[in-house]
Amino acid sequence: MAVSLPEIVGRDPELAATAAFLDGDFPAALVLAGQAGIGKTTVWRAALDQAREHGVRVLVCRPAQSEAHLSFAGLADLLEPVLGEKLAALPAVQRRALEAALLLSEEERPPPDQRTI
C-alpha cells in the first residue's frame, strides 16, 4: 500500500521549480533554503516523489543529532540501498576506502585518505 502525501497548498512556485530542476541537466544539486518551519521538508518530500516519478534513483539520509559523533553514519544510511550492487564495481582504491569507513572489512590496513572516502 503506497502512502501519499497530503495535497500541498500554496507551494506551486516551489513545486514547479523542483519539476524544472528534474527536467534539467545532471549532475546537479537543488538547495532548499529558508527559515525553520516554512515547509522546506514538505517541498523536499514532494521533490523526492517527483524524482522517483521521473525514474531517478533517490538516495536519502537524514542522520539524527545523536549520530553526529559517528563519523560515517550518514554515509552508511545514504549508500545502504545500493552498496551491495555497486561496491564491487568501484575502483579498488575507493572500494577499500568505503569498506574501511563503513566497517565492512576486517583487513588490517592503514586508514584511507579522507579525500578518497
GROMACS .gro file of C-alpha atoms in nm:
model
  117
    1MET     CA    1   0.000   0.000   0.000
    2ALA     CA    2   0.156   0.328  -0.110
    3VAL     CA    3   0.149   0.623   0.126
    4SER     CA    4   0.076   0.952  -0.043
    5LEU     CA    5   0.146   1.297   0.087
    6PRO     CA    6  -0.149   1.525   0.153
    7GLU     CA    7  -0.214   1.790  -0.108
    8ILE     CA    8   0.040   2.067  -0.082
    9VAL     CA    9  -0.122   2.410  -0.072
   10GLY     CA   10   0.050   2.738  -0.158
   11ARG     CA   11   0.373   2.592  -0.289
   12ASP     CA   12   0.310   2.589  -0.663
   13PRO     CA   13   0.620   2.800  -0.747
   14GLU     CA   14   0.846   2.575  -0.540
   15LEU     CA   15   0.697   2.256  -0.685
   16ALA     CA   16   0.732   2.399  -1.036
   17ALA     CA   17   1.097   2.480  -0.960
   18THR     CA   18   1.166   2.124  -0.843
   19ALA     CA   19   0.996   1.985  -1.155
   20ALA     CA   20   1.207   2.216  -1.376
   21PHE     CA   21   1.518   2.105  -1.189
   22LEU     CA   22   1.438   1.741  -1.264
   23ASP     CA   23   1.398   1.824  -1.633
   24GLY     CA   24   1.742   1.989  -1.638
   25ASP     CA   25   2.092   1.857  -1.691
   26PHE     CA   26   2.263   1.629  -1.440
   27PRO     CA   27   2.469   1.605  -1.230
   28ALA     CA   28   2.322   1.895  -1.040
   29ALA     CA   29   2.217   1.997  -0.690
   30LEU     CA   30   1.897   2.152  -0.563
   31VAL     CA   31   1.910   2.357  -0.244
   32LEU     CA   32   1.600   2.427  -0.037
   33ALA     CA   33   1.683   2.711   0.198
   34GLY     CA   34   1.482   2.920   0.440
   35GLN     CA   35   1.386   2.967   0.799
   36ALA     CA   36   1.270   2.681   1.017
   37GLY     CA   37   0.904   2.595   0.991
   38ILE     CA   38   0.828   2.735   0.646
   39GLY     CA   39   0.768   2.398   0.480
   40LYS     CA   40   1.107   2.302   0.333
   41THR     CA   41   1.063   1.939   0.439
   42THR     CA   42   0.723   1.920   0.270
   43VAL     CA   43   0.866   2.059  -0.054
   44TRP     CA   44   1.168   1.828  -0.022
   45ARG     CA   45   0.946   1.520   0.017
   46ALA     CA   46   0.739   1.626  -0.283
   47ALA     CA   47   1.060   1.675  -0.484
   48LEU     CA   48   1.172   1.323  -0.390
   49ASP     CA   49   0.839   1.187  -0.512
   50GLN     CA   50   0.875   1.386  -0.837
   51ALA     CA   51   1.226   1.250  -0.885
   52ARG     CA   52   1.111   0.892  -0.836
   53GLU     CA   53   0.828   0.951  -1.085
   54HIS     CA   54   1.094   1.072  -1.333
   55GLY     CA   55   1.280   0.743  -1.286
   56VAL     CA   56   1.563   0.898  -1.086
   57ARG     CA   57   1.727   0.678  -0.825
   58VAL     CA   58   1.685   0.863  -0.498
   59LEU     CA   59   1.926   0.806  -0.210
   60VAL     CA   60   1.840   0.981   0.115
   61CYS     CA   61   1.995   1.011   0.456
   62ARG     CA   62   1.870   1.210   0.749
   63PRO     CA   63   2.102   1.138   1.039
   64ALA     CA   64   1.977   1.219   1.385
   65GLN     CA   65   2.156   1.461   1.614
   66SER     CA   66   2.260   1.164   1.828
   67GLU     CA   67   2.454   1.025   1.530
   68ALA     CA   68   2.665   1.340   1.486
   69HIS     CA   69   2.963   1.184   1.664
   70LEU     CA   70   2.957   0.877   1.436
   71SER     CA   71   3.191   0.967   1.152
   72PHE     CA   72   3.019   0.796   0.863
   73ALA     CA   73   2.665   0.725   0.989
   74GLY     CA   74   2.510   0.948   0.723
   75LEU     CA   75   2.721   0.791   0.450
   76ALA     CA   76   2.619   0.442   0.563
   77ASP     CA   77   2.250   0.540   0.558
   78LEU     CA   78   2.286   0.705   0.218
   79LEU     CA   79   2.457   0.414   0.048
   80GLU     CA   80   2.281   0.122   0.220
   81PRO     CA   81   2.021   0.065  -0.055
   82VAL     CA   82   2.282   0.038  -0.333
   83LEU     CA   83   2.600  -0.071  -0.163
   84GLY     CA   84   2.555  -0.441  -0.235
   85GLU     CA   85   2.511  -0.387  -0.607
   86LYS     CA   86   2.762  -0.106  -0.658
   87LEU     CA   87   3.054  -0.165  -0.421
   88ALA     CA   88   3.224  -0.430  -0.634
   89ALA     CA   89   3.209  -0.203  -0.940
   90LEU     CA   90   3.410   0.076  -0.775
   91PRO     CA   91   3.780   0.118  -0.845
   92ALA     CA   92   3.985  -0.069  -0.584
   93VAL     CA   93   4.106   0.245  -0.404
   94GLN     CA   94   3.753   0.379  -0.350
   95ARG     CA   95   3.612   0.035  -0.270
   96ARG     CA   96   3.873  -0.023   0.002
   97ALA     CA   97   3.814   0.327   0.142
   98LEU     CA   98   3.439   0.273   0.169
   99GLU     CA   99   3.488  -0.072   0.317
  100ALA     CA  100   3.710   0.082   0.585
  101ALA     CA  101   3.481   0.381   0.651
  102LEU     CA  102   3.170   0.166   0.675
  103LEU     CA  103   3.342  -0.108   0.874
  104LEU     CA  104   3.278  -0.368   0.603
  105SER     CA  105   3.626  -0.513   0.608
  106GLU     CA  106   3.838  -0.656   0.885
  107GLU     CA  107   4.164  -0.627   0.691
  108GLU     CA  108   4.449  -0.461   0.879
  109ARG     CA  109   4.546  -0.165   0.663
  110PRO     CA  110   4.639   0.196   0.722
  111PRO     CA  111   4.328   0.418   0.729
  112PRO     CA  112   4.233   0.555   0.387
  113ASP     CA  113   4.285   0.917   0.297
  114GLN     CA  114   3.973   1.121   0.384
  115ARG     CA  115   3.959   1.258   0.028
  116THR     CA  116   3.928   0.904  -0.106
  117ILE     CA  117   3.619   0.840   0.103
   0.00000   0.00000   0.00000
